Amino acid sequence: PAIVGDHVARMIRARQGPELTELPREEILEHAYIRVVAATSLPDLSGFGYRREVVGDLVELLAFDTPDAVVLMPDEVVSRVGVDDLRAAGVHNLLTEPFGGIEWLESGDVRFGVVAGESVHTASRILTVDDVLRRVHGEPDAPHGTLLAIPYRHQLAFHVVRDASVLPTVEAMVR
């Protein structure tokens, strides 16, 4: 009951503030984030004409983040502020978020990392994977690509493809 009560109180506080369309441009840019969401988790994508397809059913949207709520930005706000400026601010804000911790999962030839964090934007680091690799390995070297998985919004799993160990790693990441 306490968790549900806290969540409902946050949602009520978020709705009591000014509408996103009424906020000044600078404030929107200050709280902008790029965000990965499953298209199927939204009832209608028509209000997000600026969206970018990521892979499969994942799309990149722009979000306005406050301590109480994360609001996806509709076309009206994005066109007023500017999609390029919002995206640049969104990437910057994501990169300056606390990174979280890294847990390495290993078994035999299988080894992959999982970034886990308190931020609801942790999984969106899939959009800045070079930064993830730089923080973890010191450089973004992945000449054969990177295997990525998003278990949920607080985690991003990754494995740099270097050899045939990628095959059992895919299976392990699914598990």
mmCIF file of N, CA and C in Angstrom, residues 8-133:
data_model
loop_
_atom_site.group_PDB
_atom_site.id
_atom_site.type_symbol
_atom_site.label_atom_id
_atom_site.label_comp_id
_atom_site.label_asym_id
_atom_site.label_seq_id
_atom_site.Cartn_x
_atom_site.Cartn_y
_atom_site.Cartn_z
ATOM 1 N N VAL A 8 0.931 7.009 -6.673
ATOM 2 C CA VAL A 8 -0.253 7.819 -6.983
ATOM 3 C C VAL A 8 -0.006 9.283 -6.602
ATOM 4 N N ALA A 9 0.611 9.528 -5.455
ATOM 5 C CA ALA A 9 0.908 10.905 -5.032
ATOM 6 C C ALA A 9 1.836 11.596 -6.027
ATOM 7 N N ARG A 10 2.825 10.870 -6.544
ATOM 8 C CA ARG A 10 3.726 11.445 -7.557
ATOM 9 C C ARG A 10 2.977 11.801 -8.832
ATOM 10 N N MET A 11 2.096 10.925 -9.264
ATOM 11 C CA MET A 11 1.333 11.187 -10.485
ATOM 12 C C MET A 11 0.419 12.403 -10.312
ATOM 13 N N ILE A 12 -0.169 12.545 -9.152
ATOM 14 C CA ILE A 12 -1.043 13.697 -8.885
ATOM 15 C C ILE A 12 -0.226 14.984 -8.885
ATOM 16 N N ARG A 13 0.952 14.959 -8.225
ATOM 17 C CA ARG A 13 1.813 16.149 -8.214
ATOM 18 C C ARG A 13 2.243 16.523 -9.620
ATOM 19 N N ALA A 14 2.566 15.524 -10.429
ATOM 20 C CA ALA A 14 3.013 15.786 -11.795
ATOM 21 C C ALA A 14 1.912 16.457 -12.616
ATOM 22 N N ARG A 15 0.668 16.097 -12.386
ATOM 23 C CA ARG A 15 -0.455 16.663 -13.144
ATOM 24 C C ARG A 15 -0.865 18.047 -12.648
ATOM 25 N N GLN A 16 -0.408 18.437 -11.460
ATOM 26 C CA GLN A 16 -0.784 19.732 -10.909
ATOM 27 C C GLN A 16 0.091 20.866 -11.424
ATOM 28 N N GLY A 17 1.224 20.551 -12.002
ATOM 29 C CA GLY A 17 2.123 21.580 -12.511
ATOM 30 C C GLY A 17 1.646 22.107 -13.856
ATOM 31 N N PRO A 18 2.416 23.032 -14.413
ATOM 32 C CA PRO A 18 2.054 23.563 -15.726
ATOM 33 C C PRO A 18 2.172 22.486 -16.811
ATOM 34 N N GLU A 19 1.418 22.658 -17.867
ATOM 35 C CA GLU A 19 1.488 21.743 -19.013
ATOM 36 C C GLU A 19 2.850 21.885 -19.684
ATOM 37 N N LEU A 20 3.319 20.823 -20.261
ATOM 38 C CA LEU A 20 4.596 20.828 -20.964
ATOM 39 C C LEU A 20 4.608 21.887 -22.060
ATOM 40 N N THR A 21 3.487 22.086 -22.720
ATOM 41 C CA THR A 21 3.393 23.075 -23.803
ATOM 42 C C THR A 21 3.535 24.507 -23.299
ATOM 43 N N GLU A 22 3.393 24.713 -21.991
ATOM 44 C CA GLU A 22 3.476 26.059 -21.400
ATOM 45 C C GLU A 22 4.861 26.388 -20.848
ATOM 46 N N LEU A 23 5.727 25.401 -20.757
ATOM 47 C CA LEU A 23 7.044 25.617 -20.157
ATOM 48 C C LEU A 23 7.981 26.342 -21.117
ATOM 49 N N PRO A 24 8.913 27.139 -20.572
ATOM 50 C CA PRO A 24 9.893 27.812 -21.433
ATOM 51 C C PRO A 24 10.841 26.807 -22.083
ATOM 52 N N ARG A 25 11.325 27.166 -23.244
ATOM 53 C CA ARG A 25 12.238 26.332 -24.031
ATOM 54 C C ARG A 25 13.431 25.871 -23.198
ATOM 55 N N GLU A 26 14.048 26.766 -22.446
ATOM 56 C CA GLU A 26 15.239 26.439 -21.665
ATOM 57 C C GLU A 26 14.947 25.359 -20.622
ATOM 58 N N GLU A 27 13.796 25.439 -20.003
ATOM 59 C CA GLU A 27 13.443 24.436 -18.990
ATOM 60 C C GLU A 27 13.219 23.073 -19.625
ATOM 61 N N ILE A 28 12.609 23.066 -20.783
ATOM 62 C CA ILE A 28 12.389 21.793 -21.490
ATOM 63 C C ILE A 28 13.726 21.167 -21.875
ATOM 64 N N LEU A 29 14.637 21.974 -22.404
ATOM 65 C CA LEU A 29 15.953 21.453 -22.782
ATOM 66 C C LEU A 29 16.711 20.932 -21.556
ATOM 67 N N GLU A 30 16.577 21.609 -20.437
ATOM 68 C CA GLU A 30 17.271 21.206 -19.214
ATOM 69 C C GLU A 30 16.823 19.830 -18.720
ATOM 70 N N HIS A 31 15.593 19.461 -18.993
ATOM 71 C CA HIS A 31 15.028 18.197 -18.489
ATOM 72 C C HIS A 31 14.769 17.165 -19.596
ATOM 73 N N ALA A 32 15.331 17.407 -20.775
ATOM 74 C CA ALA A 32 15.107 16.507 -21.910
ATOM 75 C C ALA A 32 16.015 15.281 -21.839
ATOM 76 N N TYR A 33 15.468 14.150 -22.255
ATOM 77 C CA TYR A 33 16.230 12.899 -22.354
ATOM 78 C C TYR A 33 15.798 12.173 -23.613
ATOM 79 N N ILE A 34 16.761 11.493 -24.256
ATOM 80 C CA ILE A 34 16.355 10.545 -25.275
ATOM 81 C C ILE A 34 15.936 9.290 -24.524
ATOM 82 N N ARG A 35 14.947 8.612 -25.055
ATOM 83 C CA ARG A 35 14.397 7.465 -24.324
ATOM 84 C C ARG A 35 13.993 6.373 -25.316
ATOM 85 N N VAL A 36 14.320 5.151 -24.974
ATOM 86 C CA VAL A 36 13.907 3.998 -25.776
ATOM 87 C C VAL A 36 12.661 3.400 -25.130
ATOM 88 N N VAL A 37 11.639 3.201 -25.937
ATOM 89 C CA VAL A 37 10.411 2.566 -25.456
ATOM 90 C C VAL A 37 9.949 1.554 -26.494
ATOM 91 N N ALA A 38 9.205 0.580 -26.026
ATOM 92 C CA ALA A 38 8.583 -0.381 -26.938
ATOM 93 C C ALA A 38 7.363 0.295 -27.554
ATOM 94 N N ALA A 39 7.293 0.302 -28.863
ATOM 95 C CA ALA A 39 6.163 0.926 -29.547
ATOM 96 C C ALA A 39 4.843 0.310 -29.100
ATOM 97 N N THR A 40 4.863 -0.969 -28.803
ATOM 98 C CA THR A 40 3.638 -1.654 -28.387
ATOM 99 C C THR A 40 3.195 -1.252 -26.981
ATOM 100 N N SER A 41 4.060 -0.542 -26.235
ATOM 101 C CA SER A 41 3.673 -0.100 -24.892
ATOM 102 C C SER A 41 2.870 1.204 -24.928
ATOM 103 N N LEU A 42 2.773 1.796 -26.109
ATOM 104 C CA LEU A 42 2.034 3.048 -26.270
ATOM 105 C C LEU A 42 0.759 2.780 -27.060
ATOM 106 N N PRO A 43 -0.344 3.387 -26.647
ATOM 107 C CA PRO A 43 -1.597 3.141 -27.359
ATOM 108 C C PRO A 43 -1.613 3.723 -28.770
ATOM 109 N N ASP A 44 -0.833 4.806 -28.988
ATOM 110 C CA ASP A 44 -0.888 5.489 -30.281
ATOM 111 C C ASP A 44 0.418 6.244 -30.500
ATOM 112 N N LEU A 45 1.072 5.999 -31.616
ATOM 113 C CA LEU A 45 2.332 6.679 -31.928
ATOM 114 C C LEU A 45 2.130 7.911 -32.806
ATOM 115 N N SER A 46 0.899 8.212 -33.178
ATOM 116 C CA SER A 46 0.667 9.298 -34.129
ATOM 117 C C SER A 46 1.093 10.665 -33.592
ATOM 118 N N GLY A 47 1.159 10.865 -32.300
ATOM 119 C CA GLY A 47 1.580 12.139 -31.722
ATOM 120 C C GLY A 47 3.083 12.291 -31.617
ATOM 121 N N PHE A 48 3.829 11.286 -32.141
ATOM 122 C CA PHE A 48 5.288 11.290 -32.056
ATOM 123 C C PHE A 48 5.890 11.114 -33.447
ATOM 124 N N GLY A 49 5.543 12.014 -34.349
ATOM 125 C CA GLY A 49 6.032 11.934 -35.730
ATOM 126 C C GLY A 49 7.536 12.037 -35.840
ATOM 127 N N TYR A 50 8.196 12.621 -34.864
ATOM 128 C CA TYR A 50 9.647 12.786 -34.860
ATOM 129 C C TYR A 50 10.382 11.507 -34.459
ATOM 130 N N ARG A 51 9.674 10.493 -34.000
ATOM 131 C CA ARG A 51 10.303 9.289 -33.440
ATOM 132 C C ARG A 51 11.277 8.655 -34.436
ATOM 133 N N ARG A 52 12.235 7.949 -33.879
ATOM 134 C CA ARG A 52 13.204 7.195 -34.690
ATOM 135 C C ARG A 52 13.032 5.719 -34.362
ATOM 136 N N GLU A 53 13.043 4.911 -35.384
ATOM 137 C CA GLU A 53 12.993 3.468 -35.191
ATOM 138 C C GLU A 53 14.378 3.029 -34.728
ATOM 139 N N VAL A 54 14.438 2.190 -33.706
ATOM 140 C CA VAL A 54 15.723 1.704 -33.214
ATOM 141 C C VAL A 54 15.961 0.313 -33.780
ATOM 142 N N VAL A 55 15.188 -0.647 -33.328
ATOM 143 C CA VAL A 55 15.264 -2.011 -33.834
ATOM 144 C C VAL A 55 14.009 -2.737 -33.350
ATOM 145 N N GLY A 56 13.530 -3.630 -34.155
ATOM 146 C CA GLY A 56 12.331 -4.374 -33.768
ATOM 147 C C GLY A 56 11.202 -3.424 -33.443
ATOM 148 N N ASP A 57 10.650 -3.573 -32.249
ATOM 149 C CA ASP A 57 9.529 -2.727 -31.846
ATOM 150 C C ASP A 57 9.984 -1.546 -30.987
ATOM 151 N N LEU A 58 11.302 -1.334 -30.868
ATOM 152 C CA LEU A 58 11.826 -0.235 -30.064
ATOM 153 C C LEU A 58 11.910 1.053 -30.874
ATOM 154 N N VAL A 59 11.496 2.157 -30.236
ATOM 155 C CA VAL A 59 11.586 3.473 -30.857
ATOM 156 C C VAL A 59 12.274 4.429 -29.903
ATOM 157 N N GLU A 60 12.927 5.423 -30.475
ATOM 158 C CA GLU A 60 13.532 6.492 -29.692
ATOM 159 C C GLU A 60 12.558 7.661 -29.668
ATOM 160 N N LEU A 61 12.242 8.121 -28.465
ATOM 161 C CA LEU A 61 11.388 9.286 -28.276
ATOM 162 C C LEU A 61 12.128 10.283 -27.395
ATOM 163 N N LEU A 62 11.569 11.459 -27.271
ATOM 164 C CA LEU A 62 12.108 12.468 -26.370
ATOM 165 C C LEU A 62 11.223 12.545 -25.144
ATOM 166 N N ALA A 63 11.855 12.648 -23.985
ATOM 167 C CA ALA A 63 11.111 12.657 -22.731
ATOM 168 C C ALA A 63 11.506 13.868 -21.898
ATOM 169 N N PHE A 64 10.558 14.337 -21.112
ATOM 170 C CA PHE A 64 10.771 15.400 -20.141
ATOM 171 C C PHE A 64 10.759 14.734 -18.777
ATOM 172 N N ASP A 65 11.879 14.840 -18.045
ATOM 173 C CA ASP A 65 12.034 14.123 -16.774
ATOM 174 C C ASP A 65 11.984 15.090 -15.604
ATOM 175 N N THR A 66 11.114 14.798 -14.660
ATOM 176 C CA THR A 66 11.035 15.548 -13.415
ATOM 177 C C THR A 66 11.203 14.544 -12.274
ATOM 178 N N PRO A 67 11.364 15.013 -11.048
ATOM 179 C CA PRO A 67 11.472 14.054 -9.939
ATOM 180 C C PRO A 67 10.224 13.188 -9.765
ATOM 181 N N ASP A 68 9.080 13.655 -10.245
ATOM 182 C CA ASP A 68 7.840 12.916 -10.034
ATOM 183 C C ASP A 68 7.373 12.101 -11.233
ATOM 184 N N ALA A 69 7.789 12.462 -12.429
ATOM 185 C CA ALA A 69 7.259 11.766 -13.608
ATOM 186 C C ALA A 69 8.163 11.978 -14.822
ATOM 187 N N VAL A 70 8.043 11.063 -15.756
ATOM 188 C CA VAL A 70 8.685 11.190 -17.059
ATOM 189 C C VAL A 70 7.558 11.279 -18.072
ATOM 190 N N VAL A 71 7.559 12.375 -18.843
ATOM 191 C CA VAL A 71 6.496 12.617 -19.815
ATOM 192 C C VAL A 71 7.104 12.576 -21.216
ATOM 193 N N LEU A 72 6.534 11.764 -22.087
ATOM 194 C CA LEU A 72 6.999 11.728 -23.474
ATOM 195 C C LEU A 72 6.541 12.995 -24.180
ATOM 196 N N MET A 73 7.448 13.598 -24.935
ATOM 197 C CA MET A 73 7.149 14.880 -25.576
ATOM 198 C C MET A 73 6.379 14.678 -26.873
ATOM 199 N N PRO A 74 5.243 15.340 -26.999
ATOM 200 C CA PRO A 74 4.466 15.246 -28.231
ATOM 201 C C PRO A 74 5.053 16.154 -29.319
ATOM 202 N N ASP A 75 4.612 15.928 -30.542
ATOM 203 C CA ASP A 75 5.076 16.711 -31.685
ATOM 204 C C ASP A 75 4.968 18.217 -31.450
ATOM 205 N N GLU A 76 3.908 18.655 -30.811
ATOM 206 C CA GLU A 76 3.690 20.086 -30.575
ATOM 207 C C GLU A 76 4.856 20.713 -29.819
ATOM 208 N N VAL A 77 5.330 20.052 -28.782
ATOM 209 C CA VAL A 77 6.445 20.558 -27.982
ATOM 210 C C VAL A 77 7.740 20.446 -28.772
ATOM 211 N N VAL A 78 7.943 19.324 -29.419
ATOM 212 C CA VAL A 78 9.179 19.083 -30.161
ATOM 213 C C VAL A 78 9.327 20.085 -31.300
ATOM 214 N N SER A 79 8.259 20.385 -32.016
ATOM 215 C CA SER A 79 8.365 21.336 -33.127
ATOM 216 C C SER A 79 8.634 22.755 -32.617
ATOM 217 N N ARG A 80 8.115 23.104 -31.449
ATOM 218 C CA ARG A 80 8.354 24.444 -30.897
ATOM 219 C C ARG A 80 9.801 24.600 -30.428
ATOM 220 N N VAL A 81 10.345 23.591 -29.776
ATOM 221 C CA VAL A 81 11.694 23.679 -29.212
ATOM 222 C C VAL A 81 12.750 23.313 -30.246
ATOM 223 N N GLY A 82 12.451 22.364 -31.121
ATOM 224 C CA GLY A 82 13.401 21.925 -32.145
ATOM 225 C C GLY A 82 13.921 20.531 -31.868
ATOM 226 N N VAL A 83 13.659 19.631 -32.783
ATOM 227 C CA VAL A 83 14.021 18.229 -32.568
ATOM 228 C C VAL A 83 15.528 18.040 -32.414
ATOM 229 N N ASP A 84 16.332 18.757 -33.202
ATOM 230 C CA ASP A 84 17.785 18.591 -33.108
ATOM 231 C C ASP A 84 18.320 19.091 -31.773
ATOM 232 N N ASP A 85 17.824 20.247 -31.325
ATOM 233 C CA ASP A 85 18.257 20.774 -30.029
ATOM 234 C C ASP A 85 17.805 19.868 -28.890
ATOM 235 N N LEU A 86 16.589 19.364 -28.979
ATOM 236 C CA LEU A 86 16.085 18.462 -27.937
ATOM 237 C C LEU A 86 16.878 17.167 -27.908
ATOM 238 N N ARG A 87 17.164 16.631 -29.073
ATOM 239 C CA ARG A 87 17.917 15.381 -29.114
ATOM 240 C C ARG A 87 19.321 15.586 -28.548
ATOM 241 N N ALA A 88 19.987 16.693 -28.909
ATOM 242 C CA ALA A 88 21.323 16.976 -28.376
ATOM 243 C C ALA A 88 21.270 17.129 -26.855
ATOM 244 N N ALA A 89 20.281 17.846 -26.350
ATOM 245 C CA ALA A 89 20.128 17.995 -24.899
ATOM 246 C C ALA A 89 19.808 16.651 -24.260
ATOM 247 N N GLY A 90 18.980 15.848 -24.926
ATOM 248 C CA GLY A 90 18.610 14.539 -24.406
ATOM 249 C C GLY A 90 19.788 13.596 -24.304
ATOM 250 N N VAL A 91 20.669 13.627 -25.283
ATOM 251 C CA VAL A 91 21.881 12.802 -25.238
ATOM 252 C C VAL A 91 22.795 13.311 -24.125
ATOM 253 N N HIS A 92 22.993 14.618 -24.066
ATOM 254 C CA HIS A 92 23.842 15.206 -23.021
ATOM 255 C C HIS A 92 23.336 14.826 -21.629
ATOM 256 N N ASN A 93 22.045 14.980 -21.398
ATOM 257 C CA ASN A 93 21.486 14.679 -20.079
ATOM 258 C C ASN A 93 21.597 13.199 -19.746
ATOM 259 N N LEU A 94 21.434 12.339 -20.739
ATOM 260 C CA LEU A 94 21.596 10.908 -20.504
ATOM 261 C C LEU A 94 23.044 10.581 -20.125
ATOM 262 N N LEU A 95 23.985 11.184 -20.836
ATOM 263 C CA LEU A 95 25.395 10.909 -20.572
ATOM 264 C C LEU A 95 25.851 11.428 -19.210
ATOM 265 N N THR A 96 25.183 12.450 -18.681
ATOM 266 C CA THR A 96 25.580 12.991 -17.384
ATOM 267 C C THR A 96 24.817 12.367 -16.220
ATOM 268 N N GLU A 97 23.857 11.491 -16.511
ATOM 269 C CA GLU A 97 23.148 10.745 -15.460
ATOM 270 C C GLU A 97 24.133 9.821 -14.748
ATOM 271 N N PRO A 98 23.907 9.529 -13.472
ATOM 272 C CA PRO A 98 24.734 8.506 -12.820
ATOM 273 C C PRO A 98 24.680 7.208 -13.632
ATOM 274 N N PHE A 99 25.839 6.630 -13.842
ATOM 275 C CA PHE A 99 25.949 5.479 -14.748
ATOM 276 C C PHE A 99 25.338 4.207 -14.185
ATOM 277 N N GLY A 100 25.427 4.019 -12.906
ATOM 278 C CA GLY A 100 24.974 2.755 -12.325
ATOM 279 C C GLY A 100 26.156 1.824 -12.154
ATOM 280 N N GLY A 101 25.867 0.610 -11.759
ATOM 281 C CA GLY A 101 26.923 -0.371 -11.553
ATOM 282 C C GLY A 101 26.970 -1.372 -12.685
ATOM 283 N N ILE A 102 28.079 -2.083 -12.759
ATOM 284 C CA ILE A 102 28.242 -3.120 -13.783
ATOM 285 C C ILE A 102 28.401 -4.453 -13.086
ATOM 286 N N GLU A 103 27.613 -5.405 -13.521
ATOM 287 C CA GLU A 103 27.745 -6.769 -13.032
ATOM 288 C C GLU A 103 28.150 -7.621 -14.222
ATOM 289 N N TRP A 104 29.170 -8.439 -14.038
ATOM 290 C CA TRP A 104 29.623 -9.338 -15.095
ATOM 291 C C TRP A 104 29.043 -10.722 -14.828
ATOM 292 N N LEU A 105 28.368 -11.267 -15.806
ATOM 293 C CA LEU A 105 27.820 -12.611 -15.713
ATOM 294 C C LEU A 105 28.719 -13.527 -16.536
ATOM 295 N N GLU A 106 29.242 -14.574 -15.903
ATOM 296 C CA GLU A 106 30.206 -15.460 -16.550
ATOM 297 C C GLU A 106 29.885 -16.918 -16.283
ATOM 298 N N SER A 107 30.119 -17.734 -17.302
ATOM 299 C CA SER A 107 29.989 -19.177 -17.184
ATOM 300 C C SER A 107 30.678 -19.795 -18.389
ATOM 301 N N GLY A 108 31.792 -20.471 -18.163
ATOM 302 C CA GLY A 108 32.542 -21.057 -19.272
ATOM 303 C C GLY A 108 33.034 -19.976 -20.214
ATOM 304 N N ASP A 109 32.696 -20.105 -21.516
ATOM 305 C CA ASP A 109 33.107 -19.122 -22.520
ATOM 306 C C ASP A 109 32.217 -17.889 -22.543
ATOM 307 N N VAL A 110 31.143 -17.924 -21.773
ATOM 308 C CA VAL A 110 30.168 -16.834 -21.795
ATOM 309 C C VAL A 110 30.549 -15.764 -20.781
ATOM 310 N N ARG A 111 30.570 -14.523 -21.258
ATOM 311 C CA ARG A 111 30.802 -13.382 -20.370
ATOM 312 C C ARG A 111 30.126 -12.172 -20.978
ATOM 313 N N PHE A 112 29.236 -11.571 -20.203
ATOM 314 C CA PHE A 112 28.633 -10.321 -20.657
ATOM 315 C C PHE A 112 28.371 -9.427 -19.461
ATOM 316 N N GLY A 113 28.267 -8.137 -19.736
ATOM 317 C CA GLY A 113 28.061 -7.168 -18.675
ATOM 318 C C GLY A 113 26.617 -6.701 -18.635
ATOM 319 N N VAL A 114 26.204 -6.296 -17.446
ATOM 320 C CA VAL A 114 24.879 -5.711 -17.266
ATOM 321 C C VAL A 114 25.065 -4.400 -16.503
ATOM 322 N N VAL A 115 24.681 -3.298 -17.158
ATOM 323 C CA VAL A 115 24.654 -2.013 -16.472
ATOM 324 C C VAL A 115 23.309 -1.951 -15.769
ATOM 325 N N ALA A 116 23.331 -1.737 -14.473
ATOM 326 C CA ALA A 116 22.101 -1.644 -13.691
ATOM 327 C C ALA A 116 22.140 -0.350 -12.897
ATOM 328 N N GLY A 117 21.039 0.411 -12.968
ATOM 329 C CA GLY A 117 21.024 1.684 -12.273
ATOM 330 C C GLY A 117 19.648 2.056 -11.765
ATOM 331 N N GLU A 118 19.621 3.036 -10.891
ATOM 332 C CA GLU A 118 18.368 3.551 -10.345
ATOM 333 C C GLU A 118 17.607 4.362 -11.391
ATOM 334 N N SER A 119 18.317 4.931 -12.336
ATOM 335 C CA SER A 119 17.699 5.792 -13.334
ATOM 336 C C SER A 119 16.751 5.001 -14.240
ATOM 337 N N VAL A 120 15.593 5.594 -14.522
ATOM 338 C CA VAL A 120 14.657 4.971 -15.466
ATOM 339 C C VAL A 120 15.180 5.078 -16.895
ATOM 340 N N HIS A 121 16.308 5.759 -17.067
ATOM 341 C CA HIS A 121 16.897 5.930 -18.403
ATOM 342 C C HIS A 121 18.068 4.970 -18.658
ATOM 343 N N THR A 122 18.350 4.067 -17.733
ATOM 344 C CA THR A 122 19.499 3.173 -17.886
ATOM 345 C C THR A 122 19.436 2.393 -19.194
ATOM 346 N N ALA A 123 18.306 1.800 -19.512
ATOM 347 C CA ALA A 123 18.192 1.015 -20.749
ATOM 348 C C ALA A 123 18.346 1.879 -21.992
ATOM 349 N N SER A 124 18.029 3.160 -21.879
ATOM 350 C CA SER A 124 18.165 4.062 -23.029
ATOM 351 C C SER A 124 19.623 4.272 -23.411
ATOM 352 N N ARG A 125 20.544 3.820 -22.570
ATOM 353 C CA ARG A 125 21.960 3.894 -22.928
ATOM 354 C C ARG A 125 22.280 3.014 -24.137
ATOM 355 N N ILE A 126 21.330 2.236 -24.575
ATOM 356 C CA ILE A 126 21.499 1.497 -25.828
ATOM 357 C C ILE A 126 21.761 2.482 -26.975
ATOM 358 N N LEU A 127 21.268 3.708 -26.826
ATOM 359 C CA LEU A 127 21.448 4.737 -27.850
ATOM 360 C C LEU A 127 22.828 5.392 -27.773
ATOM 361 N N THR A 128 23.545 5.164 -26.680
ATOM 362 C CA THR A 128 24.888 5.724 -26.493
ATOM 363 C C THR A 128 25.858 4.602 -26.137
ATOM 364 N N VAL A 129 25.771 3.511 -26.867
ATOM 365 C CA VAL A 129 26.559 2.323 -26.539
ATOM 366 C C VAL A 129 28.059 2.589 -26.605
ATOM 367 N N ASP A 130 28.516 3.494 -27.462
ATOM 368 C CA ASP A 130 29.948 3.824 -27.484
ATOM 369 C C ASP A 130 30.398 4.363 -26.127
ATOM 370 N N ASP A 131 29.556 5.172 -25.490
ATOM 371 C CA ASP A 131 29.886 5.693 -24.167
ATOM 372 C C ASP A 131 29.940 4.565 -23.139
ATOM 373 N N VAL A 132 29.004 3.622 -23.231
ATOM 374 C CA VAL A 132 29.010 2.476 -22.313
ATOM 375 C C VAL A 132 30.323 1.714 -22.460
ATOM 376 N N LEU A 133 30.705 1.420 -23.689
ATOM 377 C CA LEU A 133 31.938 0.665 -23.920
ATOM 378 C C LEU A 133 33.165 1.451 -23.465
#
